[in-house]
Coordinates of N, CA, C and O in Angstrom, one line a residue:
M1 N -11.1 -27.6 -20.8 CA -10.7 -26.6 -21.4 C -11.6 -27.3 -22.1 O -12.0 -25.9 -23.1
A2 N -11.9 -28.2 -22.1 CA -13.1 -28.3 -23.9 C -14.4 -27.5 -23.0 O -14.7 -27.2 -24.2
E3 N -14.6 -27.0 -22.4 CA -16.1 -26.3 -21.6 C -15.8 -25.2 -22.3 O -16.8 -24.0 -22.9
V4 N -14.9 -24.6 -22.2 CA -14.5 -23.1 -22.7 C -13.6 -23.5 -24.1 O -14.5 -22.6 -24.7
K5 N -13.6 -24.2 -25.0 CA -13.1 -24.1 -26.4 C -15.1 -24.0 -26.5 O -14.7 -24.1 -28.1
A6 N -15.5 -25.0 -26.3 CA -16.9 -25.1 -26.3 C -17.6 -23.9 -26.9 O -18.4 -23.1 -27.3
S7 N -17.1 -23.1 -25.3 CA -18.2 -21.8 -25.9 C -17.5 -21.2 -26.4 O -18.0 -19.5 -27.1
M8 N -15.9 -21.0 -27.3 CA -15.7 -19.7 -28.3 C -16.8 -20.6 -29.5 O -16.1 -19.4 -30.5
A9 N -17.1 -21.5 -29.8 CA -17.8 -21.8 -30.9 C -18.6 -21.6 -31.0 O -19.4 -20.5 -30.6
P10 N -18.4 -20.5 -32.9 CA -19.3 -18.7 -33.7 C -20.6 -19.9 -33.6 O -21.4 -20.8 -33.7
A11 N -21.6 -18.2 -34.0 CA -23.1 -18.5 -35.0 C -22.9 -19.4 -35.6 O -22.5 -18.8 -36.5
A12 N -23.8 -20.2 -36.3 CA -24.3 -19.8 -37.8 C -24.9 -18.6 -38.2 O -24.8 -17.9 -37.6
Q13 N -23.6 -18.5 -39.6 CA -24.5 -17.2 -40.2 C -26.1 -16.8 -40.1 O -27.2 -16.3 -40.1
R14 N -27.2 -18.5 -39.7 CA -28.4 -18.1 -40.5 C -28.9 -18.1 -39.4 O -30.2 -16.2 -39.0
E15 N -29.0 -18.3 -38.0 CA -28.6 -18.1 -36.9 C -28.7 -16.1 -36.7 O -29.2 -16.2 -35.7
I16 N -27.6 -16.2 -36.7 CA -26.7 -13.9 -36.6 C -28.2 -13.7 -37.5 O -29.0 -12.4 -36.9
T17 N -29.2 -13.7 -39.3 CA -29.5 -13.7 -39.1 C -30.8 -13.0 -38.6 O -31.6 -12.4 -38.4
E18 N -30.7 -14.1 -38.3 CA -32.7 -15.2 -37.7 C -32.2 -14.3 -36.4 O -33.0 -13.2 -35.9
A19 N -31.2 -13.7 -35.6 CA -30.9 -13.3 -34.7 C -31.5 -11.4 -34.0 O -31.7 -10.5 -33.9
Y20 N -30.6 -10.8 -35.4 CA -30.2 -9.8 -36.4 C -32.0 -9.4 -36.8 O -31.9 -8.2 -37.1
V21 N -33.3 -10.0 -38.1 CA -34.2 -9.8 -37.6 C -34.8 -9.4 -36.6 O -35.4 -8.3 -36.9
F22 N -34.9 -10.1 -35.8 CA -36.0 -10.3 -34.6 C -35.5 -9.2 -34.2 O -36.9 -8.3 -33.6
L23 N -34.2 -8.3 -34.0 CA -34.0 -7.0 -33.3 C -34.3 -5.5 -34.4 O -35.2 -5.4 -33.9
Q24 N -34.3 -5.7 -35.7 CA -34.7 -4.8 -35.9 C -37.0 -4.9 -36.1 O -36.6 -3.8 -35.5
A25 N -36.4 -5.6 -36.5 CA -37.8 -6.9 -35.2 C -38.9 -5.7 -34.3 O -39.6 -5.6 -34.0
N26 N -36.9 -5.7 -33.3 CA -38.3 -4.9 -32.2 C -37.9 -3.5 -32.2 O -38.2 -2.4 -30.9
C27 N -35.9 -3.0 -32.9 CA -36.3 -1.6 -32.7 C -36.8 0.0 -34.2 O -36.7 -1.1 -35.4
V28 N -36.1 0.0 -33.8 CA -36.3 1.4 -35.6 C -35.0 1.5 -36.0 O -33.8 2.1 -35.0
L29 N -35.3 2.0 -37.4 CA -34.0 2.1 -37.2 C -33.7 4.3 -37.9 O -34.7 4.6 -37.6
S30 N -32.5 4.6 -37.5 CA -32.9 6.2 -37.2 C -32.8 6.9 -38.5 O -32.6 6.5 -39.8
K31 N -33.9 8.2 -39.6 CA -33.6 8.6 -39.9 C -32.5 8.0 -41.1 O -33.1 8.2 -41.9
D32 N -31.5 8.3 -40.9 CA -29.7 8.3 -41.3 C -30.5 7.7 -42.7 O -29.6 7.2 -43.1
R33 N -30.0 6.1 -41.2 CA -30.4 4.7 -41.7 C -31.7 4.4 -42.4 O -31.5 3.1 -43.7
A34 N -33.4 4.5 -42.4 CA -33.5 4.3 -42.9 C -33.7 4.9 -44.2 O -34.7 4.0 -45.6
S35 N -33.2 6.0 -44.5 CA -33.6 6.3 -46.3 C -32.8 6.1 -47.1 O -31.9 6.5 -48.6
E36 N -31.9 5.2 -46.6 CA -30.0 4.8 -47.3 C -31.4 3.4 -48.4 O -32.0 2.7 -48.1
S37 N -29.8 3.4 -49.2 CA -30.5 2.6 -49.9 C -29.9 1.3 -49.5 O -29.4 0.7 -48.9
K38 N -31.2 0.2 -50.9 CA -31.1 -0.9 -50.2 C -29.6 -1.7 -50.9 O -29.5 -2.3 -49.9
A39 N -29.3 -0.5 -51.3 CA -27.7 -1.7 -51.9 C -26.4 -1.9 -50.7 O -25.7 -2.3 -50.2
S40 N -27.2 -0.4 -50.3 CA -26.4 0.3 -48.6 C -26.4 -0.3 -48.1 O -26.0 -0.8 -46.9
R41 N -27.7 -0.8 -47.4 CA -29.0 -0.7 -46.6 C -28.3 -2.8 -46.5 O -27.4 -3.9 -45.7
D42 N -27.8 -3.8 -47.8 CA -27.6 -5.3 -47.8 C -26.0 -4.6 -47.4 O -25.8 -6.0 -46.4
L43 N -25.7 -4.9 -47.8 CA -23.9 -4.6 -47.5 C -24.0 -3.9 -46.1 O -22.9 -4.9 -45.6
R44 N -24.0 -3.3 -44.9 CA -24.0 -2.8 -43.8 C -24.8 -3.8 -43.4 O -24.0 -4.7 -43.5
Y45 N -25.7 -4.7 -44.1 CA -25.7 -6.1 -43.4 C -25.1 -7.8 -42.7 O -24.4 -8.6 -42.1
T46 N -24.3 -7.4 -44.1 CA -23.5 -8.2 -44.5 C -22.2 -8.1 -43.9 O -22.1 -9.2 -43.2
A47 N -22.0 -7.2 -43.7 CA -20.3 -6.9 -43.1 C -21.0 -7.1 -41.9 O -20.4 -7.5 -40.9
M48 N -21.8 -6.8 -40.9 CA -22.2 -6.8 -39.4 C -22.3 -8.5 -39.0 O -21.4 -9.0 -38.5
I49 N -23.2 -9.2 -40.2 CA -23.2 -11.1 -40.0 C -22.1 -11.6 -39.6 O -21.7 -12.4 -39.5
D50 N -21.0 -10.4 -40.9 CA -19.5 -11.9 -40.8 C -18.9 -11.4 -39.4 O -18.3 -12.1 -39.0
G51 N -18.7 -10.7 -39.6 CA -18.1 -10.0 -38.9 C -18.1 -9.8 -37.2 O -18.1 -10.4 -36.4
L52 N -19.8 -10.1 -37.4 CA -20.2 -10.6 -35.9 C -20.6 -12.3 -35.1 O -20.1 -12.6 -35.0
S53 N -19.8 -12.3 -36.9 CA -19.4 -14.6 -37.4 C -17.8 -15.2 -36.5 O -17.6 -16.6 -36.7
E54 N -18.4 -14.2 -35.6 CA -15.9 -14.4 -35.5 C -16.7 -14.1 -34.3 O -15.0 -14.1 -33.1
Y55 N -17.5 -14.3 -33.2 CA -17.7 -14.3 -31.8 C -17.8 -15.2 -31.0 O -18.7 -16.1 -32.4
P56 N -18.4 -15.2 -29.8 CA -19.1 -16.9 -29.5 C -20.5 -16.4 -29.7 O -21.4 -15.9 -30.1
K57 N -21.1 -18.3 -30.7 CA -22.7 -18.2 -30.7 C -23.1 -17.3 -29.6 O -24.9 -16.2 -29.0
D58 N -23.0 -17.7 -28.2 CA -24.3 -17.4 -27.1 C -24.1 -15.9 -27.1 O -24.9 -15.0 -26.1
L59 N -22.6 -15.7 -27.0 CA -22.5 -13.9 -26.5 C -23.1 -13.2 -27.6 O -24.4 -12.8 -27.5
V60 N -23.3 -13.3 -29.0 CA -24.4 -12.6 -30.3 C -25.8 -13.5 -30.1 O -26.1 -12.2 -30.1
L61 N -26.4 -13.9 -30.4 CA -26.9 -14.1 -29.4 C -27.9 -14.3 -28.8 O -29.0 -13.0 -29.3
H62 N -27.6 -13.2 -28.2 CA -27.5 -13.1 -26.2 C -28.2 -11.7 -26.8 O -29.5 -10.8 -26.1
T63 N -27.3 -10.8 -26.9 CA -27.2 -9.6 -27.7 C -27.9 -9.1 -28.4 O -29.2 -8.7 -28.2
L64 N -27.7 -10.1 -30.3 CA -28.3 -9.9 -30.6 C -30.3 -9.8 -29.7 O -31.3 -9.0 -30.4
R65 N -30.5 -10.6 -29.8 CA -31.8 -10.5 -29.2 C -32.2 -10.0 -27.9 O -34.0 -10.0 -27.8
N66 N -31.5 -9.3 -27.1 CA -31.7 -8.8 -26.6 C -32.0 -7.5 -26.1 O -31.9 -6.3 -25.9
W67 N -31.1 -6.7 -27.5 CA -31.1 -4.9 -27.8 C -32.1 -4.8 -27.6 O -31.4 -3.2 -26.8
H68 N -33.3 -4.9 -27.9 CA -33.8 -3.9 -27.6 C -35.1 -3.7 -25.8 O -35.7 -3.0 -26.1
K69 N -33.9 -4.6 -25.3 CA -35.2 -4.0 -23.2 C -33.5 -3.2 -23.2 O -34.1 -2.8 -22.2
T70 N -32.5 -2.3 -23.9 CA -31.9 -1.2 -23.4 C -32.3 -0.9 -24.2 O -31.9 1.2 -24.3
S71 N -32.3 -1.1 -25.5 CA -32.1 0.1 -26.6 C -33.2 0.2 -27.5 O -33.9 -1.0 -28.2
M72 N -33.7 1.6 -28.0 CA -35.4 1.0 -29.3 C -34.2 1.2 -31.0 O -35.9 1.4 -31.4
W73 N -33.0 1.5 -30.8 CA -32.8 2.1 -32.1 C -31.7 0.4 -32.8 O -31.5 0.4 -31.7
V74 N -31.7 0.6 -33.7 CA -30.9 -0.4 -34.1 C -29.7 -0.8 -34.1 O -29.6 1.2 -34.1
P75 N -29.1 -1.0 -33.4 CA -27.5 -0.2 -33.8 C -26.8 -1.0 -34.9 O -26.6 -1.7 -36.1
V76 N -25.8 -0.2 -34.8 CA -24.9 -0.3 -36.4 C -23.5 -1.5 -35.3 O -23.4 -1.9 -34.8
A77 N -22.9 -1.9 -36.3 CA -21.8 -3.4 -35.9 C -21.0 -3.1 -34.6 O -21.0 -4.3 -34.6
A78 N -21.0 -2.1 -34.6 CA -19.4 -1.4 -33.5 C -19.8 -1.9 -32.5 O -19.4 -1.9 -31.5
E79 N -20.8 -1.5 -32.3 CA -22.7 -0.9 -30.7 C -22.7 -2.4 -30.4 O -22.7 -2.6 -29.7
V80 N -22.3 -3.7 -31.3 CA -22.9 -4.4 -30.8 C -21.5 -5.6 -30.1 O -21.7 -6.7 -28.7
I81 N -20.5 -5.3 -31.2 CA -19.4 -6.2 -30.4 C -19.0 -5.3 -30.1 O -18.3 -6.5 -28.7
Q82 N -18.6 -3.8 -29.6 CA -18.2 -3.1 -28.6 C -19.1 -4.5 -26.8 O -18.6 -3.9 -26.0
K83 N -20.0 -4.6 -27.2 CA -20.4 -5.1 -26.0 C -20.8 -7.4 -25.8 O -21.2 -7.0 -24.5
I84 N -20.0 -7.4 -26.4 CA -19.7 -8.3 -26.6 C -18.6 -9.0 -26.7 O -17.7 -10.0 -25.9
E85 N -17.5 -8.3 -26.8 CA -15.8 -7.9 -27.0 C -15.2 -7.9 -25.4 O -14.3 -9.5 -25.2
R86 N -15.4 -7.7 -24.6 CA -15.2 -7.4 -23.0 C -15.7 -9.4 -22.9 O -13.9 -9.9 -22.2
E87 N -17.0 -10.2 -22.7 CA -17.1 -10.8 -22.5 C -16.1 -12.1 -22.8 O -15.3 -13.1 -22.6
A88 N -16.0 -11.8 -24.3 CA -15.6 -12.9 -25.9 C -13.6 -12.7 -24.8 O -13.1 -13.7 -25.4
S89 N -13.2 -11.5 -24.8 CA -11.8 -11.0 -24.3 C -11.3 -12.4 -22.6 O -10.2 -12.4 -23.4
M90 N -12.6 -12.5 -22.0 CA -12.3 -12.7 -21.0 C -12.1 -14.3 -21.0 O -11.2 -15.8 -20.7
R91 N -13.0 -14.7 -22.6 CA -13.0 -16.8 -22.5 C -11.6 -16.9 -22.4 O -11.6 -17.7 -23.2
K92 N -11.4 -15.4 -24.2 CA -9.7 -15.6 -24.9 C -8.4 -16.3 -23.8 O -8.2 -17.2 -24.1
S93 N -9.0 -15.2 -22.7 CA -8.1 -15.2 -22.0 C -8.1 -16.9 -21.1 O -6.5 -16.8 -21.1
L94 N -8.9 -16.7 -21.1 CA -8.3 -17.5 -19.8 C -8.9 -19.1 -20.5 O -7.9 -20.5 -20.4
L95 N -9.2 -19.7 -22.5 CA -8.4 -20.0 -23.6 C -7.3 -20.2 -23.3 O -6.6 -21.5 -22.6
E96 N -6.8 -19.5 -23.1 CA -5.3 -19.0 -23.4 C -4.9 -19.8 -22.4 O -3.1 -20.1 -22.3
C97 N -5.1 -19.4 -21.0 CA -4.7 -19.0 -19.8 C -4.3 -21.4 -19.5 O -3.6 -21.6 -18.7
L98 N -5.4 -21.2 -19.9 CA -5.6 -22.9 -19.7 C -5.1 -23.9 -20.7 O -4.4 -24.9 -20.3
E99 N -4.4 -23.5 -21.6 CA -3.7 -23.9 -23.3 C -2.2 -24.3 -22.1 O -1.8 -24.9 -22.7
N100 N -1.7 -23.0 -21.9 CA -0.7 -23.3 -21.5 C 0.1 -23.4 -20.2 O 1.6 -23.5 -19.5
A101 N -1.1 -23.6 -19.3 CA -1.3 -24.3 -18.3 C -1.0 -25.4 -17.8 O -0.7 -26.4 -18.3
P102 N 0.0 -25.5 -17.0 CA 0.7 -26.9 -16.4 C -0.4 -28.2 -16.5 O -1.0 -27.2 -15.3
Y103 N 0.4 -29.0 -15.8 CA -0.8 -30.3 -15.0 C 0.6 -30.6 -14.0 O 0.9 -30.5 -14.3
R104 N -0.1 -31.6 -13.7 CA 0.0 -32.0 -12.6 C 1.7 -33.0 -12.9 O 1.2 -34.1 -13.3
G105 N 3.1 -32.9 -12.7 CA 3.5 -34.1 -12.5 C 4.3 -33.4 -14.0 O 5.6 -33.9 -14.2
E106 N 3.8 -32.4 -14.6 CA 3.8 -32.3 -16.0 C 5.0 -31.1 -16.3 O 4.4 -30.3 -15.3
K107 N 5.8 -30.6 -16.9 CA 6.3 -29.9 -17.1 C 6.1 -28.5 -18.3 O 4.8 -28.7 -19.0
R108 N 6.1 -27.0 -17.8 CA 5.4 -26.5 -19.0 C 5.8 -25.8 -19.6 O 6.6 -26.3 -20.7
R109 N 5.1 -25.6 -21.6 CA 5.0 -26.1 -21.8 C 5.7 -24.5 -22.7 O 6.2 -24.7 -23.6
T110 N 6.1 -23.7 -21.7 CA 6.6 -22.1 -21.3 C 7.8 -22.3 -21.3 O 7.0 -22.2 -19.5
E111 N 8.5 -21.8 -21.3 CA 9.9 -21.3 -20.4 C 9.2 -20.5 -19.2 O 8.6 -19.4 -20.3
S112 N 9.0 -20.5 -17.8 CA 8.4 -18.9 -17.4 C 9.6 -19.6 -16.0 O 10.3 -20.3 -15.6
K113 N 9.5 -18.0 -15.3 CA 10.2 -17.6 -13.6 C 9.7 -18.6 -13.1 O 10.3 -18.0 -11.8
G114 N 8.4 -18.3 -13.1 CA 7.4 -18.5 -12.2 C 7.9 -20.0 -11.6 O 7.7 -20.7 -12.5
R115 N 7.3 -20.6 -10.6 CA 6.5 -21.5 -9.9 C 5.1 -22.4 -11.0 O 4.3 -21.8 -11.3
S116 N 5.7 -24.0 -10.8 CA 4.8 -24.6 -12.0 C 4.0 -25.2 -11.1 O 4.5 -25.3 -9.9
Y117 N 2.4 -25.6 -11.1 CA 2.2 -26.4 -9.9 C 3.0 -27.2 -9.4 O 2.6 -27.6 -8.6
A118 N 3.5 -28.4 -10.1 CA 4.5 -29.4 -9.9 C 4.9 -28.5 -8.4 O 5.4 -29.7 -7.1
D119 N 5.6 -27.3 -8.3 CA 6.5 -26.8 -7.1 C 5.3 -26.8 -5.4 O 6.1 -26.5 -4.8
Y120 N 4.4 -26.4 -6.1 CA 2.9 -26.3 -5.0 C 3.0 -27.2 -4.3 O 3.4 -28.1 -4.7
T121 N 2.9 -26.9 -2.8 CA 3.0 -27.4 -1.7 C 1.9 -28.6 -2.0 O 0.8 -27.4 -2.6
D122 N 1.2 -29.1 -1.6 CA -0.6 -29.6 -0.9 C -1.0 -28.6 -0.8 O -2.6 -28.7 -0.9
E123 N -0.5 -28.2 0.6 CA -2.1 -26.8 0.7 C -2.1 -25.8 -1.1 O -2.6 -25.6 -1.0
E124 N -0.8 -25.6 -0.9 CA -0.9 -24.6 -2.5 C -1.9 -25.1 -3.9 O -3.0 -25.0 -4.2
K125 N -1.9 -26.4 -3.0 CA -2.5 -27.1 -4.4 C -4.4 -27.3 -4.8 O -5.1 -27.0 -4.9
A126 N -4.3 -27.9 -3.1 CA -5.8 -27.5 -2.8 C -6.7 -25.9 -2.5 O -7.6 -26.6 -3.7
A127 N -5.3 -25.6 -2.6 CA -6.3 -24.0 -2.9 C -6.4 -23.5 -4.6 O -7.4 -23.0 -5.0
H128 N -5.4 -23.8 -5.2 CA -5.4 -23.5 -6.5 C -6.6 -24.4 -7.7 O -7.2 -24.0 -8.3
D129 N -6.7 -25.6 -6.7 CA -7.8 -26.3 -7.0 C -9.0 -25.8 -7.2 O -10.1 -26.1 -7.4
A130 N -9.8 -25.4 -5.4 CA -10.9 -25.4 -5.6 C -10.9 -24.4 -6.2 O -12.0 -23.4 -7.0
R131 N -10.2 -22.8 -6.6 CA -10.6 -21.2 -7.5 C -10.8 -21.5 -8.8 O -11.5 -21.9 -9.2
S132 N -9.7 -23.1 -9.0 CA -10.5 -23.2 -10.2 C -11.4 -23.7 -10.7 O -11.8 -23.5 -11.1
A133 N -12.3 -24.6 -9.5 CA -12.8 -25.5 -9.4 C -14.2 -23.8 -9.8 O -15.4 -23.9 -10.5
R134 N -14.1 -23.2 -8.5 CA -15.5 -21.8 -8.5 C -15.7 -20.8 -10.0 O -16.5 -20.7 -10.5
V135 N -14.0 -21.5 -10.7 CA -13.8 -20.2 -12.0 C -15.1 -21.2 -13.4 O -15.9 -20.3 -13.3
L136 N -14.4 -22.5 -13.1 CA -15.2 -23.1 -13.9 C -16.4 -23.6 -13.7 O -18.3 -23.3 -14.4
E137 N -16.9 -23.4 -12.7 CA -18.7 -23.2 -12.5 C -19.4 -22.0 -12.2 O -20.6 -21.9 -13.2
M138 N -19.2 -21.4 -11.9 CA -19.3 -19.7 -12.8 C -19.8 -19.8 -14.2 O -20.7 -19.0 -14.4
L139 N -18.3 -20.4 -15.0 CA -18.2 -19.8 -16.6 C -19.7 -21.2 -16.5 O -20.4 -21.1 -17.8
R140 N -19.6 -22.1 -15.5 CA -21.5 -22.8 -15.8 C -22.5 -22.1 -16.0 O -22.8 -22.7 -16.9
S141 N -23.0 -21.5 -14.6 CA -23.4 -20.6 -13.9 C -24.2 -19.7 -15.4 O -24.2 -20.0 -16.4
T142 N -22.1 -18.6 -16.2 CA -23.2 -18.2 -17.2 C -23.8 -18.8 -18.0 O -24.7 -18.4 -18.6
G143 N -23.4 -19.9 -18.6 CA -23.8 -20.1 -19.9 C -25.0 -20.6 -20.0 O -25.9 -20.5 -21.2
E144 N -25.3 -20.7 -18.6 CA -26.9 -21.1 -18.6 C -27.6 -20.9 -18.4 O -28.6 -20.7 -19.5
G145 N -27.5 -20.1 -17.8 CA -28.5 -18.5 -18.0 C -28.3 -17.9 -19.3 O -29.0 -16.9 -19.7
M146 N -26.9 -18.3 -20.1 CA -28.3 -17.8 -21.0 C -28.2 -18.0 -22.4 O -28.3 -17.9 -23.9
K147 N -28.4 -19.7 -22.0 CA -28.6 -20.2 -23.1 C -30.3 -19.5 -23.2 O -30.6 -19.3 -22.8
M148 N -30.7 -19.7 -24.6 CA -31.4 -19.0 -25.3 C -32.7 -20.1 -25.4 O -32.1 -21.4 -25.4

């Protein structure tokens, strides 16, 4: 569970700013946005950086640093958030499941009509543990592949 919690840590605003500057150096502004005032542009940049600081560091930095590989245009915040939202939501769901999951021999943290881990047969526990190990390995390998 600690690994999943760690994967939810947000990037510092300085890191997001650096990655966003890299994105801008590799992409082109649309004509409408290229002609906007400096105050408007600064406000948009600040809003994007603030918005992205709510998401996991590796997802934000990977998306910003690799945007130019799939698009030549500088994105608006909604485009970037849409790109990272699915993965971030899956991590949030996984963390919630892990936090609410019963541990061997312990009672459930929340009341539920379903069976608890303690009610499983040894065979069911082994199958559950094997599935959990595969999911954690998948998360580890995905995280290692996204390291910058």
